[in-house]
Coordinates of C-alpha atoms and ligand atoms in Angstrom, one line a residue:
Chain A
M25 CA 18.0 27.6 30.5
T26 CA 17.5 29.7 33.7
E27 CA 15.2 28.7 36.6
T28 CA 12.7 31.4 35.8
T29 CA 12.2 30.4 32.1
K30 CA 11.8 26.8 33.2
A31 CA 9.2 27.8 35.7
R32 CA 7.4 29.9 33.2
K33 CA 7.3 27.0 30.8
T34 CA 5.7 24.6 33.3
R35 CA 3.1 27.2 34.2
E36 CA 2.2 28.1 30.6
P37 CA 2.5 25.1 28.3
V38 CA 1.7 27.2 25.2
P39 CA 3.3 25.5 22.3
H40 CA 5.5 27.4 19.9
I41 CA 2.9 27.8 17.2
A42 CA 5.3 29.0 14.6
A43 CA 7.6 26.0 15.1
A44 CA 4.7 23.6 15.3
L45 CA 3.6 24.9 11.9
A46 CA 7.0 24.7 10.3
L47 CA 7.6 21.1 11.4
G48 CA 4.0 20.1 10.9
D49 CA 3.9 21.5 7.4
D50 CA 7.1 19.7 6.5
A51 CA 5.6 16.4 7.6
L52 CA 2.2 17.1 6.0
V53 CA 3.6 18.1 2.6
L54 CA 6.1 15.3 2.3
S55 CA 3.5 12.8 3.4
H56 CA 1.2 14.0 0.7
R57 CA 4.0 13.7 -2.0
L58 CA 4.8 10.2 -0.9
G59 CA 1.1 9.4 -1.0
E60 CA 1.1 10.2 -4.7
W61 CA 3.2 7.1 -5.2
A62 CA 0.4 4.8 -4.3
G63 CA -0.2 2.4 -7.2
H64 CA 2.8 3.7 -9.1
A65 CA 5.8 2.3 -7.1
P66 CA 8.5 0.4 -9.0
V67 CA 8.0 -2.8 -6.9
L68 CA 5.3 -4.1 -4.6
E69 CA 7.6 -3.9 -1.5
E70 CA 8.0 -0.2 -2.1
E71 CA 4.3 0.4 -2.2
V72 CA 4.4 -0.8 1.4
A73 CA 7.5 1.0 2.4
L74 CA 6.6 4.4 0.9
A75 CA 3.1 4.2 2.4
N76 CA 4.7 3.4 5.7
I77 CA 6.8 6.5 5.6
A78 CA 3.9 8.6 4.4
L79 CA 1.8 7.4 7.3
D80 CA 4.5 8.1 9.9
L81 CA 4.8 11.6 8.6
L82 CA 1.1 12.1 8.5
G83 CA 0.9 11.0 12.1
Q84 CA 3.6 13.5 13.0
A85 CA 1.9 16.3 11.1
R86 CA -1.4 15.7 12.9
V87 CA 0.2 16.0 16.3
L88 CA 2.2 19.1 15.3
L89 CA -0.7 20.9 13.6
S90 CA -3.0 20.1 16.5
M91 CA -0.5 21.9 18.8
A92 CA -1.0 25.0 16.6
G93 CA -4.8 24.8 16.1
D94 CA -7.3 22.6 14.3
E95 CA -5.5 20.1 12.1
D96 CA -8.0 20.1 9.3
E97 CA -8.5 23.9 9.3
L98 CA -4.7 24.3 9.1
A99 CA -4.3 21.7 6.4
Y100 CA -7.2 22.5 4.2
L101 CA -8.1 26.1 4.7
R102 CA -4.8 28.0 4.6
E103 CA -3.6 29.7 1.5
E104 CA -0.3 28.7 -0.1
R105 CA 1.5 31.7 1.4
A106 CA 0.6 30.6 5.0
F107 CA 2.4 27.3 4.7
R108 CA 5.7 27.1 6.5
N109 CA 7.3 24.0 5.1
V110 CA 10.7 24.0 3.5
Q111 CA 10.7 24.0 -0.3
L112 CA 12.5 20.6 -0.4
V113 CA 9.4 18.6 0.7
E114 CA 7.1 20.2 -1.8
Q115 CA 9.2 19.2 -4.8
P116 CA 7.4 16.9 -7.1
N117 CA 8.2 13.2 -6.9
G118 CA 10.0 13.0 -10.2
D119 CA 11.4 9.6 -10.9
F120 CA 12.2 7.1 -8.0
A121 CA 15.7 8.6 -7.8
H122 CA 14.4 12.1 -7.1
T123 CA 12.1 10.7 -4.4
I124 CA 15.0 8.9 -2.8
A125 CA 17.3 11.9 -2.9
R126 CA 14.5 14.0 -1.3
Q127 CA 14.1 11.3 1.3
L128 CA 17.8 11.1 2.0
Y129 CA 18.2 14.8 2.4
F130 CA 15.1 15.3 4.5
S131 CA 15.1 12.3 6.7
T132 CA 18.8 12.9 7.7
Y133 CA 17.8 16.4 8.7
Q134 CA 14.7 15.3 10.5
R135 CA 16.4 12.6 12.4
L136 CA 19.1 15.0 13.7
L137 CA 16.5 17.6 14.6
Y138 CA 14.2 15.2 16.4
A139 CA 17.1 13.6 18.2
H140 CA 18.0 17.1 19.5
L141 CA 14.4 17.9 20.4
A142 CA 13.9 14.6 22.1
A143 CA 16.9 15.2 24.3
G144 CA 15.5 18.5 25.6
D145 CA 12.5 19.3 27.7
G146 CA 10.6 21.6 25.3
E147 CA 7.1 21.2 23.9
F148 CA 8.3 18.9 21.2
A149 CA 10.3 16.5 23.3
G150 CA 7.4 13.9 23.6
L151 CA 6.6 13.9 19.9
A152 CA 10.3 13.9 18.9
A153 CA 11.1 11.0 21.1
K154 CA 8.5 8.9 19.3
A155 CA 9.1 10.3 15.8
V156 CA 12.9 9.9 16.0
K157 CA 12.5 6.1 15.9
E158 CA 10.2 6.4 12.8
V159 CA 12.6 8.7 11.1
A160 CA 15.5 6.4 11.8
Y161 CA 13.7 3.9 9.6
H162 CA 13.0 6.5 6.9
Q163 CA 16.7 7.4 6.8
D164 CA 17.8 3.8 6.6
H165 CA 15.3 3.2 3.8
A166 CA 16.7 6.3 1.9
E167 CA 20.3 5.3 2.5
Q168 CA 19.8 1.7 1.3
W169 CA 18.2 2.9 -1.9
T170 CA 20.8 5.6 -2.4
L171 CA 23.5 2.8 -2.3
R172 CA 21.5 0.6 -4.7
L173 CA 20.8 3.3 -7.2
G174 CA 24.2 5.0 -7.0
D175 CA 26.1 1.8 -7.1
G176 CA 23.7 -0.3 -9.2
T177 CA 23.7 0.1 -13.0
E178 CA 25.0 2.9 -15.2
V179 CA 21.5 4.1 -15.8
S180 CA 20.6 4.2 -12.1
H181 CA 23.9 5.8 -11.2
E182 CA 23.2 8.6 -13.7
R183 CA 19.6 9.1 -12.6
M184 CA 20.7 9.2 -8.9
R185 CA 23.5 11.6 -9.7
R186 CA 21.1 14.0 -11.5
A187 CA 18.5 13.8 -8.7
C188 CA 21.0 14.5 -5.9
Q189 CA 22.3 17.5 -7.9
A190 CA 18.8 18.8 -8.7
L191 CA 17.6 18.8 -5.1
W192 CA 20.8 20.0 -3.5
R193 CA 19.9 23.7 -3.8
F194 CA 16.8 23.1 -1.6
T195 CA 18.8 21.7 1.3
G196 CA 20.2 24.9 2.8
E197 CA 16.9 26.0 4.0
M198 CA 16.6 23.2 6.5
F199 CA 19.3 24.8 8.6
Q200 CA 17.9 28.3 8.9
P201 CA 16.6 29.3 12.3
V202 CA 13.0 28.5 13.0
E203 CA 11.1 30.8 15.3
G204 CA 10.3 29.1 18.6
L205 CA 12.7 26.3 18.0
D206 CA 15.9 26.1 20.2
V207 CA 18.3 24.3 17.8
D208 CA 21.7 25.0 16.6
G209 CA 21.1 25.0 12.8
E210 CA 24.8 25.3 12.0
G211 CA 25.7 22.4 14.2
I212 CA 23.0 20.3 12.6
R213 CA 24.2 21.3 9.2
A214 CA 27.7 20.2 9.9
V215 CA 26.6 16.7 11.0
W216 CA 24.1 16.5 8.2
L217 CA 26.7 17.3 5.6
E218 CA 29.1 14.7 7.0
S219 CA 26.4 12.0 7.1
V220 CA 25.0 12.6 3.7
S221 CA 28.4 12.9 2.1
A222 CA 29.5 9.6 3.6
V223 CA 26.4 7.9 2.1
L224 CA 26.9 9.5 -1.3
R225 CA 30.5 8.6 -1.4
Q226 CA 29.7 5.0 -0.5
A227 CA 27.2 5.1 -3.3
T228 CA 30.0 6.1 -5.7
L229 CA 28.3 9.5 -6.1
D230 CA 29.9 12.9 -5.9
V231 CA 28.7 15.3 -3.2
P232 CA 27.0 18.1 -5.1
E233 CA 28.4 21.6 -5.0
G234 CA 28.4 23.0 -1.5
P235 CA 27.6 26.3 0.1
Q236 CA 31.3 27.3 -0.3
S237 CA 30.8 27.6 -4.0
G238 CA 27.7 29.7 -3.6
A239 CA 25.5 27.2 -5.4
W240 CA 23.5 26.3 -2.2
S241 CA 20.5 28.6 -2.5
A242 CA 18.5 28.7 0.7
G243 CA 14.8 29.0 -0.3
A244 CA 12.2 30.8 1.7
G245 CA 9.4 28.2 2.4
R246 CA 9.7 29.0 6.1
Q247 CA 8.6 32.6 5.2
G248 CA 5.7 31.3 3.1
L249 CA 7.4 31.6 -0.3
H250 CA 7.0 28.4 -2.2
T251 CA 7.7 26.9 -5.7
E252 CA 5.2 26.7 -8.5
P253 CA 4.3 23.0 -8.1
F254 CA 3.2 23.6 -4.6
G255 CA 0.1 25.6 -5.6
R256 CA -1.1 22.7 -7.7
M257 CA -0.5 20.2 -4.9
L258 CA -2.6 22.3 -2.5
A259 CA -5.3 22.8 -5.1
E260 CA -5.7 19.0 -5.3
M261 CA -5.4 18.4 -1.6
Q262 CA -7.8 21.1 -0.5
H263 CA -10.4 21.1 -3.2
L264 CA -12.9 18.6 -1.8
H265 CA -12.7 19.9 1.8
R266 CA -13.2 23.5 0.6
S267 CA -16.1 22.5 -1.7
H268 CA -18.2 21.6 1.4
P269 CA -17.7 24.5 3.9
G270 CA -18.5 23.5 7.4
A271 CA -19.1 19.8 6.6
S272 CA -17.6 17.1 8.7
W273 CA -16.2 13.9 7.3
Chain B
M9 CA -1.3 -31.9 7.8
A10 CA -1.4 -34.8 5.4
T11 CA -2.1 -38.4 6.4
A12 CA 0.7 -40.8 7.2
A13 CA 0.0 -42.8 4.1
H14 CA 0.2 -39.7 2.1
R15 CA 3.6 -38.8 3.6
I16 CA 4.9 -42.3 3.0
A17 CA 3.7 -42.2 -0.6
R18 CA 5.5 -39.0 -1.4
T19 CA 8.8 -40.0 0.2
R20 CA 9.1 -43.2 -1.9
E21 CA 11.5 -42.3 -4.6
E22 CA 12.9 -45.4 -6.2
D23 CA 10.2 -47.0 -8.3
S24 CA 10.4 -49.3 -11.3
P25 CA 8.4 -48.2 -14.4
A26 CA 6.0 -51.1 -13.8
D27 CA 5.1 -49.7 -10.4
E28 CA 4.5 -46.2 -11.7
A29 CA 0.9 -46.5 -12.4
A30 CA 0.2 -48.1 -9.1
L31 CA 2.2 -45.5 -7.3
A32 CA 0.4 -42.6 -9.0
A33 CA -2.8 -44.2 -8.0
A34 CA -1.5 -44.4 -4.4
Y35 CA -0.5 -40.8 -4.4
E36 CA -3.8 -39.7 -5.7
A37 CA -5.7 -41.9 -3.2
A38 CA -3.6 -40.4 -0.3
F39 CA -4.3 -36.9 -1.6
D40 CA -8.0 -37.5 -1.9
A41 CA -8.1 -39.0 1.6
A42 CA -6.3 -36.1 3.1
V43 CA -8.6 -33.6 1.4
A44 CA -11.7 -35.6 2.4
A45 CA -10.4 -35.7 6.1
D46 CA -10.1 -31.9 6.0
E47 CA -6.3 -32.1 6.3
R48 CA -4.2 -29.3 4.9
I49 CA -2.1 -29.9 1.8
E50 CA 1.4 -28.4 2.1
P51 CA 3.8 -27.3 -0.6
R52 CA 6.0 -30.4 -0.5
D53 CA 3.0 -32.8 -0.5
W54 CA 2.1 -34.5 -3.7
M55 CA -0.9 -33.0 -5.5
P56 CA -2.6 -33.5 -8.8
D57 CA -1.4 -31.2 -11.5
A58 CA -4.9 -29.9 -12.1
Y59 CA -5.3 -29.0 -8.4
R60 CA -2.0 -27.1 -8.5
A61 CA -3.0 -25.3 -11.7
T62 CA -6.4 -24.4 -10.3
L63 CA -4.8 -23.0 -7.2
V64 CA -2.2 -21.0 -9.1
R65 CA -4.9 -19.5 -11.3
Q66 CA -7.2 -18.6 -8.3
I67 CA -4.4 -17.3 -6.1
A68 CA -2.9 -15.3 -9.0
Q69 CA -6.2 -13.7 -9.8
H70 CA -6.7 -12.9 -6.2
A71 CA -3.2 -11.3 -5.9
H72 CA -3.8 -9.3 -9.1
S73 CA -7.1 -8.1 -7.7
E74 CA -5.3 -6.8 -4.6
I75 CA -2.8 -4.7 -6.5
I76 CA -5.1 -3.5 -9.2
G77 CA -7.7 -2.7 -6.5
M78 CA -5.2 -0.2 -5.0
Q79 CA -5.8 2.1 -8.0
P80 CA -9.4 3.2 -7.6
E81 CA -8.9 4.0 -4.0
A82 CA -5.4 5.5 -4.3
N83 CA -7.3 7.9 -6.7
W84 CA -8.6 9.6 -3.6
I85 CA -5.6 9.7 -1.3
T86 CA -4.5 13.1 -2.5
R87 CA -8.0 14.5 -2.1
A88 CA -9.1 12.9 1.1
P89 CA -11.2 15.6 2.9
S90 CA -9.7 15.3 6.4
L91 CA -6.4 14.2 7.7
R92 CA -8.0 11.4 9.7
R93 CA -9.6 10.0 6.6
K94 CA -6.4 10.4 4.7
A95 CA -4.5 8.3 7.2
I96 CA -7.2 5.6 7.1
L97 CA -7.2 5.5 3.3
M98 CA -3.4 5.4 3.0
A99 CA -3.3 2.5 5.5
K100 CA -6.0 0.7 3.6
V101 CA -4.3 1.0 0.2
Q102 CA -1.1 -0.1 1.9
D103 CA -2.9 -3.2 3.3
E104 CA -3.9 -4.1 -0.2
A105 CA -0.3 -4.0 -1.3
G106 CA 0.5 -6.3 1.6
H107 CA -2.3 -8.7 0.6
G108 CA -0.7 -8.8 -2.8
L109 CA 2.6 -9.7 -1.3
Y110 CA 1.2 -12.6 0.9
L111 CA -0.7 -14.0 -2.1
Y112 CA 2.2 -13.9 -4.6
S113 CA 4.2 -15.7 -1.9
A114 CA 1.5 -18.3 -1.5
A115 CA 1.6 -18.8 -5.3
E116 CA 5.4 -19.1 -5.2
T117 CA 5.0 -22.1 -2.9
L118 CA 3.3 -23.8 -5.8
G119 CA 6.4 -23.1 -8.0
T120 CA 5.2 -20.0 -9.8
S121 CA 7.2 -16.8 -9.4
R122 CA 5.7 -13.4 -8.9
D123 CA 7.5 -12.1 -12.1
E124 CA 5.8 -14.8 -14.1
L125 CA 2.4 -14.0 -12.7
L126 CA 2.8 -10.2 -13.2
D127 CA 3.8 -10.9 -16.7
K128 CA 0.6 -12.8 -17.3
L129 CA -1.4 -10.0 -15.7
H130 CA 0.3 -7.3 -17.9
S131 CA -0.2 -9.3 -21.0
G132 CA -3.9 -10.0 -20.3
R133 CA -3.4 -13.7 -19.9
Q134 CA -4.6 -13.6 -16.3
K135 CA -7.5 -11.6 -14.9
Y136 CA -8.3 -9.6 -11.8
S137 CA -11.7 -9.0 -10.2
S138 CA -13.9 -7.0 -12.6
I139 CA -15.1 -4.8 -9.8
F140 CA -12.0 -2.7 -10.1
N141 CA -12.9 -1.8 -13.7
Y142 CA -15.5 0.7 -12.3
P143 CA -14.4 4.3 -11.6
T144 CA -14.2 6.0 -8.3
L145 CA -16.0 9.3 -9.2
T146 CA -16.6 10.9 -5.8
W147 CA -15.2 10.6 -2.3
A148 CA -18.2 8.5 -1.3
D149 CA -17.0 5.8 -3.6
V150 CA -14.2 5.2 -1.2
G151 CA -16.8 4.4 1.5
A152 CA -18.9 2.3 -0.9
I153 CA -15.9 0.2 -1.9
G154 CA -15.0 -0.4 1.7
W155 CA -18.5 -1.3 2.7
L156 CA -19.6 -3.3 -0.3
V157 CA -16.5 -4.4 -2.2
D158 CA -14.5 -5.3 0.9
G159 CA -17.7 -6.7 2.4
A160 CA -18.3 -9.0 -0.6
A161 CA -14.6 -10.0 -0.6
I162 CA -14.9 -11.0 3.1
T163 CA -18.0 -13.1 2.3
N164 CA -16.1 -14.8 -0.4
Q165 CA -12.9 -15.2 1.5
V166 CA -13.8 -16.2 5.0
P167 CA -14.5 -19.8 3.8
L168 CA -11.1 -19.7 2.1
C169 CA -9.5 -19.6 5.5
R170 CA -10.4 -23.3 5.6
C171 CA -9.2 -24.0 2.1
S172 CA -7.4 -27.3 1.6
Y173 CA -4.1 -25.7 0.6
G174 CA -2.2 -24.6 3.7
P175 CA -0.3 -21.5 2.6
Y176 CA -3.4 -20.1 0.9
A177 CA -5.6 -20.7 3.9
R178 CA -3.1 -19.1 6.2
A179 CA -2.7 -16.0 4.0
M180 CA -6.5 -15.7 4.0
V181 CA -6.6 -15.7 7.8
R182 CA -4.4 -12.6 7.9
I183 CA -6.1 -11.0 4.9
C184 CA -9.7 -11.4 6.2
K185 CA -8.8 -9.7 9.5
E186 CA -7.7 -6.6 7.6
E187 CA -10.6 -6.8 5.2
S188 CA -13.0 -6.6 8.0
F189 CA -11.4 -3.4 9.2
H190 CA -11.7 -2.0 5.7
Q191 CA -15.4 -3.0 5.6
R192 CA -16.1 -1.2 8.9
Q193 CA -14.1 1.9 8.0
G194 CA -16.1 2.1 4.7
Y195 CA -19.3 1.7 6.5
E196 CA -18.3 4.4 9.0
L197 CA -17.3 6.8 6.1
L198 CA -20.7 6.4 4.5
Q199 CA -22.4 6.9 7.8
A200 CA -20.7 10.2 8.3
L201 CA -21.8 11.3 4.8
S202 CA -25.3 10.0 5.1
R203 CA -25.8 11.9 8.4
G204 CA -23.9 15.0 7.0
T205 CA -25.1 17.8 4.8
P206 CA -27.7 17.1 2.1
E207 CA -25.0 17.2 -0.5
Q208 CA -22.9 14.6 1.4
H209 CA -26.0 12.4 1.8
E210 CA -26.6 12.6 -1.9
M211 CA -23.0 11.7 -2.6
A212 CA -23.3 8.6 -0.5
Q213 CA -26.5 7.5 -2.1
D214 CA -25.1 8.0 -5.6
A215 CA -22.1 5.9 -4.7
V216 CA -24.2 3.0 -3.3
N217 CA -26.4 3.2 -6.4
R218 CA -23.4 2.7 -8.6
W219 CA -21.5 0.1 -6.6
W220 CA -24.4 -2.2 -5.5
W221 CA -24.9 -4.3 -8.6
P222 CA -21.2 -4.6 -9.5
S223 CA -20.7 -5.9 -5.9
L224 CA -23.2 -8.6 -6.4
M225 CA -21.4 -9.6 -9.6
M226 CA -18.2 -10.2 -7.6
F227 CA -19.6 -13.6 -6.6
G228 CA -19.3 -14.7 -10.2
P229 CA -21.9 -16.2 -12.6
P230 CA -24.9 -18.1 -11.3
D231 CA -24.2 -21.6 -10.2
D232 CA -25.6 -23.3 -13.3
Q233 CA -23.1 -21.3 -15.5
S234 CA -20.1 -21.5 -13.3
Q235 CA -17.2 -23.3 -15.0
H236 CA -14.9 -24.2 -12.2
S237 CA -17.2 -24.7 -9.2
A238 CA -17.8 -28.4 -8.9
Q239 CA -14.2 -29.6 -9.0
S240 CA -13.1 -26.8 -6.7
M241 CA -15.7 -27.8 -4.2
T242 CA -14.5 -31.4 -4.2
W243 CA -11.0 -30.2 -3.6
K244 CA -12.2 -27.9 -0.9
I245 CA -10.7 -24.9 -2.6
K246 CA -14.2 -23.6 -2.6
R247 CA -16.8 -24.4 0.1
H248 CA -19.9 -22.6 -1.0
S249 CA -21.5 -21.9 -4.3
N250 CA -21.6 -18.5 -5.9
D251 CA -25.3 -18.1 -5.4
E252 CA -25.1 -19.2 -1.8
L253 CA -22.4 -16.6 -1.0
R254 CA -24.3 -13.9 -3.0
Q255 CA -27.4 -14.5 -1.0
R256 CA -25.5 -14.4 2.3
F257 CA -24.0 -11.0 1.2
V258 CA -27.4 -9.6 0.3
D259 CA -28.8 -10.7 3.7
I260 CA -26.0 -8.9 5.5
C261 CA -26.2 -5.7 3.5
V262 CA -30.0 -5.0 3.6
P263 CA -30.2 -4.2 7.3
Q264 CA -26.9 -2.4 7.2
A265 CA -28.2 -0.1 4.4
E266 CA -31.2 0.6 6.5
S267 CA -29.1 1.7 9.5
L268 CA -27.0 3.8 7.2
G269 CA -30.2 5.6 6.0
L270 CA -29.4 4.7 2.4
T271 CA -31.4 2.7 -0.1
L272 CA -30.2 -0.2 -2.3
P273 CA -31.1 0.4 -5.9
D274 CA -33.3 -2.7 -6.4
P275 CA -37.1 -2.4 -6.4
D276 CA -37.4 -6.2 -6.1
L277 CA -35.5 -6.4 -2.8
R278 CA -37.8 -7.7 -0.1
W279 CA -37.8 -10.2 2.8
N280 CA -39.0 -13.7 1.9
E281 CA -40.5 -15.2 5.0
E282 CA -40.6 -18.7 3.5
R283 CA -37.0 -18.8 2.4
G284 CA -35.7 -16.8 5.4
H285 CA -33.7 -14.7 3.0
Y286 CA -34.1 -11.5 1.0
D287 CA -35.3 -11.8 -2.6
F288 CA -33.5 -9.6 -5.0
G289 CA -33.7 -8.6 -8.6
E290 CA -32.2 -10.0 -11.8
I291 CA -28.5 -9.2 -12.2
D292 CA -27.5 -7.8 -15.6
W293 CA -25.1 -10.6 -16.7
T294 CA -24.6 -8.9 -20.1
E295 CA -22.8 -6.1 -18.3
F296 CA -20.8 -8.6 -16.3
R297 CA -19.6 -10.4 -19.4
E298 CA -18.8 -7.1 -21.2
V299 CA -16.6 -5.9 -18.3
L300 CA -15.0 -9.4 -18.1
K301 CA -14.2 -9.2 -21.8
G302 CA -12.4 -5.9 -21.3
N303 CA -15.2 -3.4 -22.1
G304 CA -15.7 -2.0 -18.7
P305 CA -15.2 1.7 -18.0
C306 CA -11.7 1.3 -16.7
N307 CA -10.2 -2.0 -17.9
E308 CA -7.8 -0.2 -20.3
Q309 CA -6.9 2.5 -17.7
R310 CA -6.1 0.0 -14.9
I311 CA -3.9 -2.3 -16.9
T312 CA -2.1 0.7 -18.6
Q313 CA -1.3 2.2 -15.2
R314 CA -0.1 -1.2 -13.9
R315 CA 2.1 -1.7 -16.9
A316 CA 3.5 1.8 -16.7
A317 CA 4.4 1.4 -13.1
H318 CA 6.1 -1.8 -13.8
D319 CA 7.9 -0.6 -16.9
E320 CA 9.0 2.7 -15.3
G321 CA 10.3 0.6 -12.4
T322 CA 12.4 -1.7 -14.5
W323 CA 15.6 0.4 -14.0
V324 CA 15.0 0.5 -10.3
R325 CA 14.6 -3.3 -10.0
E326 CA 17.7 -3.8 -12.2
A327 CA 19.7 -1.4 -10.1
A328 CA 18.7 -3.3 -6.9
A329 CA 19.6 -6.7 -8.6
A330 CA 23.0 -5.4 -9.9
Y331 CA 23.8 -3.9 -6.5
A332 CA 22.9 -7.1 -4.7
E333 CA 25.0 -9.1 -7.1
K334 CA 28.0 -6.8 -6.8
H335 CA 28.0 -6.8 -3.1
T336 CA 27.4 -10.5 -2.6
A337 CA 30.2 -11.1 -5.0
K338 CA 32.4 -8.6 -3.2
D339 CA 31.6 -10.0 0.2
I340 CA 32.5 -13.5 -0.9
T341 CA 35.8 -12.3 -2.4
K342 CA 36.5 -10.5 0.8
D343 CA 35.7 -13.5 3.0
R344 CA 37.9 -15.7 0.8
S345 CA 40.9 -13.4 0.9
K346 CA 40.5 -13.1 4.6
D347 CA 40.5 -16.9 5.0
I348 CA 43.5 -17.2 2.8
T349 CA 45.6 -14.5 4.4
K350 CA 44.7 -15.4 8.0
D351 CA 44.3 -19.1 8.4
G352 CA 44.1 -20.4 4.9
A353 CA 46.9 -22.9 5.6
K354 CA 45.1 -24.5 8.5
D355 CA 41.6 -24.3 7.1
G356 CA 41.1 -26.5 4.0
E357 CA 37.4 -26.1 3.6
T358 CA 36.9 -22.4 3.0
T359 CA 34.3 -22.4 0.3
A360 CA 31.7 -19.7 0.2
Ligands
FE2_21 FE1 -7.3 -6.8 0.3
FE2_22 FE1 -9.4 -4.5 1.5

């Protein structure tokens, strides 16, 4: 970074709104999906763990969305096409294996991203420094469960294999450039792939087909193109807020 | 802590059959003395079978209530109307899961496993608080539950922090702290609605109308019809009668409702100067018994969801168990082979 851009940054601390929305929406949407587990988790300890992760993500979302505007207006009054989250996080919970595969893929990415942002001096450094510690726990949680399910019983192995396979095509999108975010997507992708592959192998699972084979579709959530289940999710999330225009809660 | 006599009594292990009756009497006397002196009974102390059974029954019902109680509130997590409220609600539901964990652990100290208790819940052999068999129909119900249901729970549970059984009493100290947060957050939620738009105010009033009477029923049947009260009082598992606690709760709520700007749905509610308490109307015990019997609006739904979560989670729990077993076994094999190859000759006592 040159001296002039550094100076300009300190003079005008205008956050990168597009980037704040992208990262904020990722956290908001995944938190919402995890919140759907409440009362349905396979074991009481996981009620606590999944809620913990959902709460961390919601906290991150609130900080990020507030950098871009009013958190509630952004969460509750935007249309589906205005959301900038990757498609991975909006995917329905499915069975516990699907939720864990989604967690593994996303938390590994988020940890790498936040570690990078925390090391810089941009608008997101403060948030990232705090969030990277939370996300380290999310990643550990996902890795532990990937091992248990992959290397548990025949049934769990098969379920985990299917989940990793089904969600794989949503992973490429995480490494696309995000407007306003100074990160090396390709660099993060390489480390991500190495890290996820190592966990999957340890869990006796095959690494799903990679980009080389052309099976790694990128998705376009960052451009506001989402998958069908997302509209329903938003309808549920926004309904009450929208039913009382201008009310405060 | 138990008395010295009590400790001595339970450490005597060799006794001839002739001494048995005398010894049992000594145990019992030491236990009674400890309870009378307000000492805590701990898991390894001797206790009467009926005391243990009563505690297991009560702690289990309490634990079940915590986890079933997650459902009506979780019902609103995905629809919470602001991100701040969503975070508060998620944290609250998470707390209730945590309360379930503490309480199942407390029951385990009495020799009853969580699995065994869950099985009894799922098969209908153990109950949970009937309050959770009412539906949460609007967002305001989340506030009404916090204010009234958590409020009633606190009134019931604060005395349990001094319960004679140590692990239960200690769990209750942690739980009560969190319940009082829940109560304040519920009150504050209702306050925002009550002072909000006319529609929001109406929503709050409607919720209070529906939750008030069921909350009063949370204290259980009137004293003259309560099955377990007398013995539990002697054992200091219970410290106040149902009616006493109910009255205390009413006295707390009336002024709070006034400052909320909401009315309580009881035309007979009025201050009684002579008694120094609020008088209140007759509770519909027929409704109470019907809900208890399983005929409440949500009995079926709650237990079905609980069973479904448990059944659908079976493969996950089995996977975790299989993984743990494999890896413990592997680690032991690894350690053994290491011992044998490296210094097995020197070290004769390498057992896992
Ligand atoms: Fe609780
Ligand atoms: Fe509570």
